[in-house]
Amino acid sequence: MLIRVLSTHPALAFRMATPLSHSPLLKSPSYLFLRHHSFAPPSLSCFSSFRSFSSPLSCPFSSLSSDRSSKKWMQPIAALLEIGGVKIARDDVVKESDPANNVPDTIFSKLGTELHRRDNHPIGILKNAIYDYFDTNISAKFVKFDDLCPIVSVKENFDDVLVPADHISRSYNDTYYVDAQTVLRCHTSAHQAELLRKGHTQFLVTGDVYRRDSIDSTHYPVFHQMEGVRVFSPDDWAGSGMDATSFAAMDLKKSLEGLAKHLFGTVDMRWVDTYFPFTNPSFELEIYFQEKWMEVLGCGVTEQEILRRSGRTDGVAWAFGLGLERLAMVLFDIPDIRLFWSTDQRFTSQFSEGKLGIKFKPFSKYPPCYKDMSFWISDSFTENNLCEVVRGIAGDLVEEVQLIDNFTNKKGMTSHCYRIAYRSMERSLTDEEINQLQWRVREAAQSKLNVVLR
Ligand code: DAH
């Protein structure tokens, strides 16, 4: 995933690791590469950097918003959904006539699926295990929300949690916009400010989140996060001998180390200093699992401004956000993120309510088929746009889109070669089927991405 390395801000390289145990620390540059890219979480990467962009409108791609002609490969689309009491029609979310809209049907079809609310699904089982931890190990009672509507305002998703106006996560390349003021939430932090304003002081929010992203076995444009927030009042830290921020940071780390132990057993873990717009200080927790350090969550002491706006000027708070898929992939040995969406009985029947320790047994391994595609890119080309086009045509039959060659000629023209891996989790694909898909991907890339095939 060369492209992901290139797009990462060097600020990431300056993060400080504080080991909590005696495991060897991996300090070489390849460690950064591995941690963020070969098993990068779908969840935490975009906020922990300072990357900025010019303006969402500098990247118009309404014609890209989906492969709307390729109905053949799409899942059936429900006419009307109800999520958390809100009725949603397709036309409320997929708006062909709005140039600011970039939600394809493939994404709309995921709304309302709510894997996190299924007690027999790995994502639901994990959510419940985290609930159990908070219920039994933390004295404060956390209120749980898991049906808040994923369609939120730009204000809720970004402004309310202090994401700067030029932050990369706001770009049309990274976020699904319903219209210029409305997005599919790209993190559960979108609900922090509103719940604080309503007076909640301890809460967990679980939900589906949406991000335009590259394609590989650990990245999918819809995934699930859990957000946790705890507010303290001066009485809580008065006797501790600590200032409010140190007290909150200490409690946060203790609570989350406990959670990691609850889920993973005795593991080596370490804290890494990082940056999030909504917290200061900010940390990531990594655990040493299967011979790698793996980032499992982002967290920190909530920016005072967020609390102030919610009317709590005397308090201090901590917050965290964790990606459920990547934890579940490790806990259940699930090798490909697409499997979470499988309705194949051979997948679904392997999991049952309350059983965290179960290891997934692959029911079949069909061979992948690789197709390469080279083209001259234009200035507006992005890998996320290509991935959206590929997904619009091949859906979940695409396993990976990987940049394998990249050069600029003497005239300044840049060529990219992408290798697309097609593989079904459930059946063998025929040569004819794959050739047709690839043919349509080539045509769509040319017509929608302004690239010139070579
Ligand atoms: N919202 C962050 C993300 O999706 C995760 C996160 C980090 C949530 C720190 C928090 C936090 O509440 O304090 O990348």
Short mmCIF file of C-alpha atoms and ligand atoms in Angstrom, two decimals:
data_model
loop_
_atom_site.label_atom_id
_atom_site.label_comp_id
_atom_site.label_asym_id
_atom_site.label_seq_id
_atom_site.Cartn_x
_atom_site.Cartn_y
_atom_site.Cartn_z
CA MET A 1 0.00 0.00 0.00
CA LEU A 2 2.61 2.44 -1.13
CA ILE A 3 0.09 5.19 -1.65
CA ARG A 4 -0.93 5.13 1.98
CA VAL A 5 2.61 5.69 3.11
CA LEU A 6 3.01 8.64 0.80
CA SER A 7 -0.16 10.24 2.04
CA THR A 8 0.72 10.04 5.71
CA HIS A 9 1.91 13.18 7.42
CA PRO A 10 5.46 12.93 8.81
CA ALA A 11 4.10 14.17 12.14
CA LEU A 12 3.19 10.57 12.80
CA ALA A 13 6.83 9.67 12.88
CA PHE A 14 7.39 11.80 15.97
CA ARG A 15 5.04 10.00 18.23
CA MET A 16 6.51 8.78 21.49
CA ALA A 17 6.08 5.24 22.66
CA THR A 18 6.01 4.48 26.38
CA PRO A 19 6.21 0.74 26.96
CA LEU A 20 4.20 -0.64 29.84
CA SER A 21 6.02 -3.94 29.76
CA HIS A 22 9.30 -5.44 28.69
CA SER A 23 8.49 -6.34 25.13
CA PRO A 24 11.01 -5.30 22.50
CA LEU A 25 10.10 -2.00 20.90
CA LEU A 26 10.30 -1.89 17.16
CA LYS A 27 11.78 1.41 16.20
CA SER A 28 12.79 1.04 12.59
CA PRO A 29 10.99 3.00 9.88
CA SER A 30 9.47 -0.25 8.70
CA TYR A 31 7.71 -0.44 12.03
CA LEU A 32 5.79 2.71 11.18
CA PHE A 33 5.06 1.26 7.81
CA LEU A 34 3.71 -1.93 9.27
CA ARG A 35 1.70 -0.39 12.02
CA HIS A 36 -0.11 2.09 9.89
CA HIS A 37 -0.27 0.35 6.63
CA SER A 38 -0.02 -3.37 6.57
CA PHE A 39 -2.55 -3.83 9.36
CA ALA A 40 -3.68 -0.25 9.61
CA PRO A 41 -6.90 0.24 11.51
CA PRO A 42 -9.72 1.44 9.40
CA SER A 43 -10.64 3.65 12.28
CA LEU A 44 -8.05 5.86 13.76
CA SER A 45 -5.74 7.05 11.08
CA CYS A 46 -7.36 10.12 9.62
CA PHE A 47 -7.63 12.22 12.78
CA SER A 48 -4.22 11.54 14.20
CA SER A 49 -2.46 13.60 11.55
CA PHE A 50 -2.27 17.26 10.70
CA ARG A 51 -2.76 16.77 6.97
CA SER A 52 -4.83 19.54 5.50
CA PHE A 53 -6.52 20.10 2.19
CA SER A 54 -7.70 23.16 0.32
CA SER A 55 -11.50 22.92 0.34
CA PRO A 56 -14.08 20.23 -0.24
CA LEU A 57 -15.26 22.09 -3.30
CA SER A 58 -11.82 21.97 -4.85
CA CYS A 59 -12.42 18.30 -5.47
CA PRO A 60 -15.75 18.06 -7.25
CA PHE A 61 -16.56 14.54 -8.27
CA SER A 62 -20.29 14.31 -8.32
CA SER A 63 -20.05 12.17 -11.43
CA LEU A 64 -18.03 9.76 -9.33
CA SER A 65 -20.49 9.39 -6.62
CA SER A 66 -21.39 5.89 -7.66
CA ASP A 67 -21.45 3.56 -10.53
CA ARG A 68 -25.14 4.13 -10.83
CA SER A 69 -25.41 2.26 -14.10
CA SER A 70 -24.16 -1.02 -12.71
CA LYS A 71 -27.29 -2.14 -10.93
CA LYS A 72 -26.50 -5.74 -11.80
CA TRP A 73 -23.96 -6.08 -9.00
CA MET A 74 -25.77 -4.17 -6.33
CA GLN A 75 -27.54 -5.51 -3.35
CA PRO A 76 -31.27 -4.86 -3.37
CA ILE A 77 -31.92 -1.41 -1.94
CA ALA A 78 -34.66 -0.97 0.63
CA ALA A 79 -37.09 1.82 -0.23
CA LEU A 80 -37.36 3.20 3.29
CA LEU A 81 -35.22 2.63 6.35
CA GLU A 82 -35.77 3.51 9.94
CA ILE A 83 -32.72 4.16 12.07
CA GLY A 84 -33.07 5.28 15.66
CA GLY A 85 -36.59 6.46 14.94
CA VAL A 86 -35.55 8.44 11.85
CA LYS A 87 -37.13 7.43 8.54
CA ILE A 88 -34.69 7.53 5.64
CA ALA A 89 -35.44 7.08 1.95
CA ARG A 90 -32.81 6.41 -0.69
CA ASP A 91 -33.37 9.86 -2.18
CA ASP A 92 -32.52 11.45 1.17
CA VAL A 93 -29.03 10.01 0.96
CA VAL A 94 -28.16 9.36 -2.70
CA LYS A 95 -28.81 12.64 -4.49
CA GLU A 96 -27.80 12.46 -8.10
CA SER A 97 -28.62 16.10 -8.72
CA ASP A 98 -26.60 17.56 -5.83
CA PRO A 99 -22.97 18.17 -6.84
CA ALA A 100 -21.97 17.97 -3.19
CA ASN A 101 -23.34 14.43 -2.83
CA ASN A 102 -20.89 11.57 -3.11
CA VAL A 103 -22.83 8.70 -1.55
CA PRO A 104 -23.07 5.70 -3.88
CA ASP A 105 -25.80 3.06 -3.71
CA THR A 106 -23.28 0.54 -2.40
CA ILE A 107 -22.94 2.70 0.71
CA PHE A 108 -26.63 3.50 1.03
CA SER A 109 -27.32 -0.25 1.00
CA LYS A 110 -25.30 -0.59 4.22
CA LEU A 111 -27.31 1.96 6.19
CA GLY A 112 -29.56 0.36 8.75
CA THR A 113 -27.66 -2.97 8.72
CA GLU A 114 -26.39 -2.24 12.23
CA LEU A 115 -24.10 -5.23 12.67
CA HIS A 116 -23.28 -3.88 16.13
CA ARG A 117 -26.84 -4.55 17.29
CA ARG A 118 -26.75 -8.26 16.45
CA ASP A 119 -25.90 -10.31 19.50
CA ASN A 120 -24.76 -13.29 17.42
CA HIS A 121 -22.47 -11.29 15.16
CA PRO A 122 -18.78 -10.80 16.05
CA ILE A 123 -19.25 -7.01 16.13
CA GLY A 124 -22.26 -7.28 18.46
CA ILE A 125 -20.53 -9.89 20.64
CA LEU A 126 -17.54 -7.58 21.02
CA LYS A 127 -19.75 -4.58 21.81
CA ASN A 128 -21.45 -6.58 24.54
CA ALA A 129 -18.10 -7.73 25.96
CA ILE A 130 -17.00 -4.09 26.24
CA TYR A 131 -20.32 -3.21 27.88
CA ASP A 132 -19.70 -6.02 30.38
CA TYR A 133 -16.32 -4.60 31.23
CA PHE A 134 -17.73 -1.15 31.93
CA ASP A 135 -20.64 -2.56 33.91
CA THR A 136 -18.53 -4.77 36.14
CA ASN A 137 -15.20 -2.99 36.48
CA ILE A 138 -15.95 0.72 36.49
CA SER A 139 -17.90 2.10 39.40
CA ALA A 140 -19.60 4.85 37.39
CA LYS A 141 -22.62 3.82 35.36
CA PHE A 142 -22.15 4.39 31.63
CA VAL A 143 -25.24 5.14 29.57
CA LYS A 144 -25.17 3.22 26.28
CA PHE A 145 -26.29 4.46 22.90
CA ASP A 146 -26.22 2.22 19.85
CA ASP A 147 -28.95 3.50 17.58
CA LEU A 148 -28.05 7.11 16.94
CA CYS A 149 -28.62 8.02 13.31
CA PRO A 150 -25.39 7.94 11.25
CA ILE A 151 -26.51 10.89 9.13
CA VAL A 152 -25.19 13.93 10.97
CA SER A 153 -24.41 17.55 10.23
CA VAL A 154 -20.96 18.77 9.24
CA LYS A 155 -21.11 20.76 12.46
CA GLU A 156 -21.64 17.65 14.61
CA ASN A 157 -19.08 15.56 12.76
CA PHE A 158 -16.33 18.17 12.62
CA ASP A 159 -16.94 21.63 14.13
CA ASP A 160 -18.31 20.47 17.47
CA VAL A 161 -15.21 18.37 18.08
CA LEU A 162 -12.88 21.16 16.94
CA VAL A 163 -11.67 19.58 13.70
CA PRO A 164 -9.94 22.47 11.90
CA ALA A 165 -11.59 23.88 8.80
CA ASP A 166 -8.73 22.70 6.59
CA HIS A 167 -8.31 19.24 8.11
CA ILE A 168 -7.94 16.49 5.52
CA SER A 169 -10.73 14.41 7.05
CA ARG A 170 -13.27 17.01 5.86
CA SER A 171 -12.39 16.55 2.19
CA TYR A 172 -14.78 14.96 -0.28
CA ASN A 173 -12.04 12.50 -0.94
CA ASP A 174 -12.21 11.16 2.62
CA THR A 175 -15.80 11.68 3.78
CA TYR A 176 -19.23 10.83 2.36
CA TYR A 177 -21.27 14.01 1.98
CA VAL A 178 -25.06 13.82 1.68
CA ASP A 179 -25.06 17.52 0.89
CA ALA A 180 -22.76 20.42 1.69
CA GLN A 181 -23.96 20.53 5.33
CA THR A 182 -24.61 16.84 5.99
CA VAL A 183 -22.37 13.77 6.10
CA LEU A 184 -22.43 10.11 6.98
CA ARG A 185 -20.58 10.29 10.29
CA CYS A 186 -16.95 9.34 9.88
CA HIS A 187 -16.52 8.71 13.60
CA THR A 188 -18.69 8.21 16.66
CA SER A 189 -17.07 11.33 18.14
CA ALA A 190 -19.78 13.13 16.11
CA HIS A 191 -22.16 12.52 19.04
CA GLN A 192 -19.88 13.65 21.87
CA ALA A 193 -20.88 17.30 22.00
CA GLU A 194 -24.62 16.74 21.73
CA LEU A 195 -24.68 14.14 24.49
CA LEU A 196 -22.56 16.36 26.73
CA ARG A 197 -24.93 19.23 26.06
CA LYS A 198 -27.83 17.01 27.07
CA GLY A 199 -26.13 16.53 30.43
CA HIS A 200 -24.68 13.02 30.04
CA THR A 201 -21.43 12.58 31.92
CA GLN A 202 -20.60 8.90 31.34
CA PHE A 203 -21.56 7.30 28.08
CA LEU A 204 -20.67 4.83 25.35
CA VAL A 205 -21.77 5.36 21.74
CA THR A 206 -21.54 2.47 19.29
CA GLY A 207 -22.33 2.87 15.63
CA ASP A 208 -21.51 2.34 11.98
CA VAL A 209 -19.13 4.93 10.54
CA TYR A 210 -18.31 5.72 6.93
CA ARG A 211 -15.06 6.69 5.22
CA ARG A 212 -13.91 6.78 1.65
CA ASP A 213 -10.79 4.68 1.68
CA SER A 214 -8.48 2.34 -0.14
CA ILE A 215 -9.31 -1.36 -0.55
CA ASP A 216 -7.58 -4.22 1.19
CA SER A 217 -8.34 -6.93 3.72
CA THR A 218 -8.49 -4.50 6.66
CA HIS A 219 -10.19 -1.51 5.02
CA TYR A 220 -13.86 -1.23 4.20
CA PRO A 221 -15.79 2.02 3.70
CA VAL A 222 -18.23 1.14 6.47
CA PHE A 223 -17.03 -0.04 9.85
CA HIS A 224 -17.97 0.28 13.50
CA GLN A 225 -16.63 2.34 16.34
CA MET A 226 -17.30 2.72 20.01
CA GLU A 227 -16.84 6.06 21.68
CA GLY A 228 -16.52 6.46 25.43
CA VAL A 229 -16.67 9.68 27.45
CA ARG A 230 -16.37 10.27 31.18
CA VAL A 231 -16.68 13.67 32.87
CA PHE A 232 -15.32 14.36 36.34
CA SER A 233 -16.21 17.19 38.68
CA PRO A 234 -13.74 18.94 41.02
CA ASP A 235 -14.72 16.69 43.95
CA ASP A 236 -13.44 13.69 42.01
CA TRP A 237 -9.86 14.85 41.77
CA ALA A 238 -9.70 17.11 44.86
CA GLY A 239 -8.16 14.50 47.14
CA SER A 240 -5.91 12.94 44.53
CA GLY A 241 -3.00 15.36 44.83
CA MET A 242 -3.10 15.68 41.05
CA ASP A 243 -4.22 18.46 38.77
CA ALA A 244 -7.43 17.83 36.84
CA THR A 245 -5.75 16.87 33.55
CA SER A 246 -3.29 14.42 35.12
CA PHE A 247 -6.11 12.87 37.12
CA ALA A 248 -8.25 12.37 34.00
CA ALA A 249 -5.30 11.00 32.01
CA MET A 250 -4.45 8.58 34.81
CA ASP A 251 -8.05 7.34 35.10
CA LEU A 252 -8.34 7.02 31.33
CA LYS A 253 -5.21 4.91 31.03
CA LYS A 254 -6.18 2.70 33.95
CA SER A 255 -9.68 2.13 32.54
CA LEU A 256 -8.45 1.29 29.06
CA GLU A 257 -5.60 -0.95 30.18
CA GLY A 258 -8.26 -2.84 32.12
CA LEU A 259 -10.41 -3.09 29.00
CA ALA A 260 -7.53 -4.43 26.92
CA LYS A 261 -6.85 -7.09 29.58
CA HIS A 262 -10.55 -7.96 29.72
CA LEU A 263 -10.60 -8.56 25.96
CA PHE A 264 -7.15 -9.98 25.27
CA GLY A 265 -6.04 -11.49 28.57
CA THR A 266 -2.55 -10.65 29.77
CA VAL A 267 -0.89 -8.74 26.98
CA ASP A 268 2.01 -6.36 26.55
CA MET A 269 0.80 -2.87 25.88
CA ARG A 270 2.18 0.59 25.45
CA TRP A 271 0.96 4.15 25.16
CA VAL A 272 1.93 6.30 22.20
CA ASP A 273 1.59 10.09 22.31
CA THR A 274 -0.30 11.42 19.33
CA TYR A 275 -2.53 14.25 18.13
CA PHE A 276 -6.31 14.49 17.88
CA PRO A 277 -8.12 17.80 17.46
CA PHE A 278 -10.54 16.96 20.27
CA THR A 279 -8.14 15.91 23.03
CA ASN A 280 -5.03 17.22 24.72
CA PRO A 281 -3.00 15.29 25.66
CA SER A 282 -3.85 12.55 23.17
CA PHE A 283 -2.74 8.93 23.19
CA GLU A 284 -3.04 5.71 21.31
CA LEU A 285 -2.97 2.35 23.00
CA GLU A 286 -1.07 -0.41 21.29
CA ILE A 287 -1.01 -4.05 22.21
CA TYR A 288 1.58 -6.62 21.23
CA PHE A 289 -0.34 -9.31 19.44
CA GLN A 290 0.88 -12.00 17.07
CA GLU A 291 4.36 -10.50 17.00
CA LYS A 292 3.29 -7.00 16.11
CA TRP A 293 2.42 -3.82 17.92
CA MET A 294 -1.14 -3.03 16.97
CA GLU A 295 -2.96 0.24 17.58
CA VAL A 296 -6.31 -0.50 19.16
CA LEU A 297 -7.73 2.86 20.13
CA GLY A 298 -7.29 6.61 20.25
CA CYS A 299 -8.07 8.64 23.33
CA GLY A 300 -7.16 11.61 25.46
CA VAL A 301 -8.25 14.33 27.83
CA THR A 302 -11.10 16.22 26.20
CA GLU A 303 -10.29 19.73 25.01
CA GLN A 304 -11.65 22.13 27.60
CA GLU A 305 -13.39 24.10 24.86
CA ILE A 306 -15.69 21.13 24.13
CA LEU A 307 -16.70 20.93 27.78
CA ARG A 308 -17.09 24.69 28.04
CA ARG A 309 -19.48 24.73 25.09
CA SER A 310 -21.53 22.01 26.74
CA GLY A 311 -21.90 24.17 29.82
CA ARG A 312 -19.48 22.26 32.06
CA THR A 313 -16.81 24.81 32.84
CA ASP A 314 -15.64 23.25 36.10
CA GLY A 315 -15.19 19.69 34.86
CA VAL A 316 -12.55 17.65 33.15
CA ALA A 317 -13.22 14.67 30.90
CA TRP A 318 -11.60 11.83 29.05
CA ALA A 319 -12.73 10.27 25.79
CA PHE A 320 -11.75 7.34 23.63
CA GLY A 321 -12.71 5.88 20.26
CA LEU A 322 -12.02 2.32 19.22
CA GLY A 323 -12.51 0.47 15.95
CA LEU A 324 -14.51 -2.70 16.51
CA GLU A 325 -13.60 -4.53 13.28
CA ARG A 326 -9.92 -4.61 13.84
CA LEU A 327 -10.31 -5.79 17.42
CA ALA A 328 -12.79 -8.42 16.25
CA MET A 329 -10.48 -9.56 13.44
CA VAL A 330 -7.85 -10.33 16.02
CA LEU A 331 -10.11 -11.75 18.71
CA PHE A 332 -12.03 -14.05 16.33
CA ASP A 333 -9.24 -14.73 13.79
CA ILE A 334 -11.24 -13.20 10.95
CA PRO A 335 -8.86 -12.74 8.02
CA ASP A 336 -10.80 -10.35 5.79
CA ILE A 337 -12.95 -7.37 6.78
CA ARG A 338 -15.52 -8.16 4.06
CA LEU A 339 -16.50 -11.29 5.97
CA PHE A 340 -18.29 -9.19 8.58
CA TRP A 341 -20.87 -8.40 5.91
CA SER A 342 -21.31 -11.97 4.77
CA THR A 343 -24.73 -13.50 5.16
CA ASP A 344 -23.35 -16.93 4.27
CA GLN A 345 -24.45 -19.39 6.94
CA ARG A 346 -20.97 -20.89 6.95
CA PHE A 347 -19.83 -17.57 8.43
CA THR A 348 -22.80 -16.48 10.53
CA SER A 349 -23.39 -19.86 12.19
CA GLN A 350 -19.92 -19.88 13.74
CA PHE A 351 -20.67 -17.12 16.26
CA SER A 352 -23.02 -16.98 19.16
CA GLU A 353 -24.08 -14.53 21.82
CA GLY A 354 -21.63 -14.00 24.66
CA LYS A 355 -18.86 -16.14 23.11
CA LEU A 356 -15.80 -14.00 22.67
CA GLY A 357 -13.16 -16.73 22.53
CA ILE A 358 -14.38 -18.50 19.37
CA LYS A 359 -11.89 -18.70 16.49
CA PHE A 360 -13.29 -18.46 13.01
CA LYS A 361 -12.67 -21.51 10.82
CA PRO A 362 -12.36 -20.50 7.16
CA PHE A 363 -14.92 -22.52 5.24
CA SER A 364 -13.21 -22.25 1.92
CA LYS A 365 -10.39 -20.51 0.18
CA TYR A 366 -11.07 -19.57 -3.37
CA PRO A 367 -8.06 -18.36 -5.31
CA PRO A 368 -7.76 -14.62 -5.99
CA CYS A 369 -7.52 -13.44 -9.57
CA TYR A 370 -5.27 -10.45 -10.30
CA LYS A 371 -5.78 -7.90 -13.05
CA ASP A 372 -3.43 -5.00 -13.71
CA MET A 373 -4.44 -1.67 -15.13
CA SER A 374 -2.10 1.20 -16.12
CA PHE A 375 -3.07 4.75 -16.90
CA TRP A 376 -1.83 8.32 -17.03
CA ILE A 377 -3.35 10.17 -14.11
CA SER A 378 -4.75 13.69 -14.08
CA ASP A 379 -4.17 16.26 -11.31
CA SER A 380 -7.47 15.42 -9.68
CA PHE A 381 -6.83 11.67 -9.52
CA THR A 382 -6.99 10.04 -6.09
CA GLU A 383 -6.76 6.43 -5.05
CA ASN A 384 -9.96 6.73 -3.01
CA ASN A 385 -11.87 7.79 -6.12
CA LEU A 386 -10.50 4.80 -8.02
CA CYS A 387 -11.50 2.50 -5.18
CA GLU A 388 -15.01 3.90 -5.19
CA VAL A 389 -15.30 3.20 -8.91
CA VAL A 390 -14.00 -0.36 -8.47
CA ARG A 391 -16.34 -1.05 -5.56
CA GLY A 392 -19.27 0.42 -7.47
CA ILE A 393 -18.72 -2.20 -10.14
CA ALA A 394 -17.28 -5.23 -8.36
CA GLY A 395 -18.80 -4.71 -4.89
CA ASP A 396 -17.42 -7.14 -2.34
CA LEU A 397 -15.77 -9.23 -5.06
CA VAL A 398 -12.82 -6.87 -4.93
CA GLU A 399 -10.31 -7.82 -2.27
CA GLU A 400 -7.51 -5.35 -2.86
CA VAL A 401 -6.52 -2.43 -5.05
CA GLN A 402 -2.79 -1.93 -4.88
CA LEU A 403 -0.49 0.56 -6.53
CA ILE A 404 2.34 -1.53 -7.97
CA ASP A 405 4.09 0.96 -10.26
CA ASN A 406 4.33 4.72 -10.36
CA PHE A 407 6.58 6.86 -12.55
CA THR A 408 6.69 10.31 -14.13
CA ASN A 409 8.05 10.67 -17.67
CA LYS A 410 10.17 13.50 -19.10
CA LYS A 411 7.05 15.39 -20.15
CA GLY A 412 5.84 15.38 -16.55
CA MET A 413 3.07 12.85 -17.14
CA THR A 414 2.56 10.43 -14.26
CA SER A 415 1.59 6.84 -14.81
CA HIS A 416 0.10 4.52 -12.18
CA CYS A 417 -0.29 0.80 -12.44
CA TYR A 418 -2.83 -0.76 -10.06
CA ARG A 419 -3.22 -4.44 -9.38
CA ILE A 420 -6.80 -5.41 -8.56
CA ALA A 421 -7.36 -8.65 -6.69
CA TYR A 422 -10.78 -10.18 -7.25
CA ARG A 423 -11.90 -12.92 -4.91
CA SER A 424 -15.19 -14.05 -3.52
CA MET A 425 -15.35 -15.23 0.06
CA GLU A 426 -18.20 -17.52 -0.88
CA ARG A 427 -17.73 -19.05 -4.33
CA SER A 428 -15.44 -19.51 -7.35
CA LEU A 429 -15.48 -16.72 -9.88
CA THR A 430 -15.37 -17.60 -13.56
CA ASP A 431 -12.77 -16.10 -15.90
CA GLU A 432 -15.54 -14.61 -17.96
CA GLU A 433 -17.07 -12.88 -14.94
CA ILE A 434 -13.75 -11.39 -13.89
CA ASN A 435 -12.86 -10.27 -17.39
CA GLN A 436 -16.20 -8.52 -17.66
CA LEU A 437 -15.72 -6.81 -14.32
CA GLN A 438 -12.25 -5.67 -15.28
CA TRP A 439 -13.51 -4.40 -18.60
CA ARG A 440 -16.18 -2.33 -16.90
CA VAL A 441 -13.71 -1.04 -14.33
CA ARG A 442 -11.41 0.12 -17.15
CA GLU A 443 -14.24 1.88 -18.94
CA ALA A 444 -15.51 3.53 -15.77
CA ALA A 445 -12.02 4.64 -14.73
CA GLN A 446 -11.57 6.30 -18.08
CA SER A 447 -14.96 8.00 -18.17
CA LYS A 448 -15.24 9.05 -14.53
CA LEU A 449 -11.68 9.66 -13.35
CA ASN A 450 -10.30 11.57 -16.26
CA VAL A 451 -7.40 9.15 -16.67
CA VAL A 452 -5.92 7.87 -19.94
CA LEU A 453 -5.51 4.12 -20.12
CA ARG A 454 -2.17 2.89 -21.40
N1 DAH B 1 -12.55 9.87 16.49
C1 DAH B 1 -11.23 9.32 16.40
C2 DAH B 1 -11.09 8.64 15.04
O1 DAH B 1 -12.06 8.17 14.52
C3 DAH B 1 -10.95 8.34 17.54
C4 DAH B 1 -10.87 9.06 18.84
C5 DAH B 1 -9.66 9.51 19.29
C6 DAH B 1 -12.01 9.28 19.60
C7 DAH B 1 -9.55 10.21 20.48
C8 DAH B 1 -11.91 9.97 20.82
C9 DAH B 1 -10.67 10.43 21.23
O2 DAH B 1 -12.97 10.21 21.57
O3 DAH B 1 -10.62 11.08 22.41
O4 DAH B 1 -10.04 8.57 14.50
#
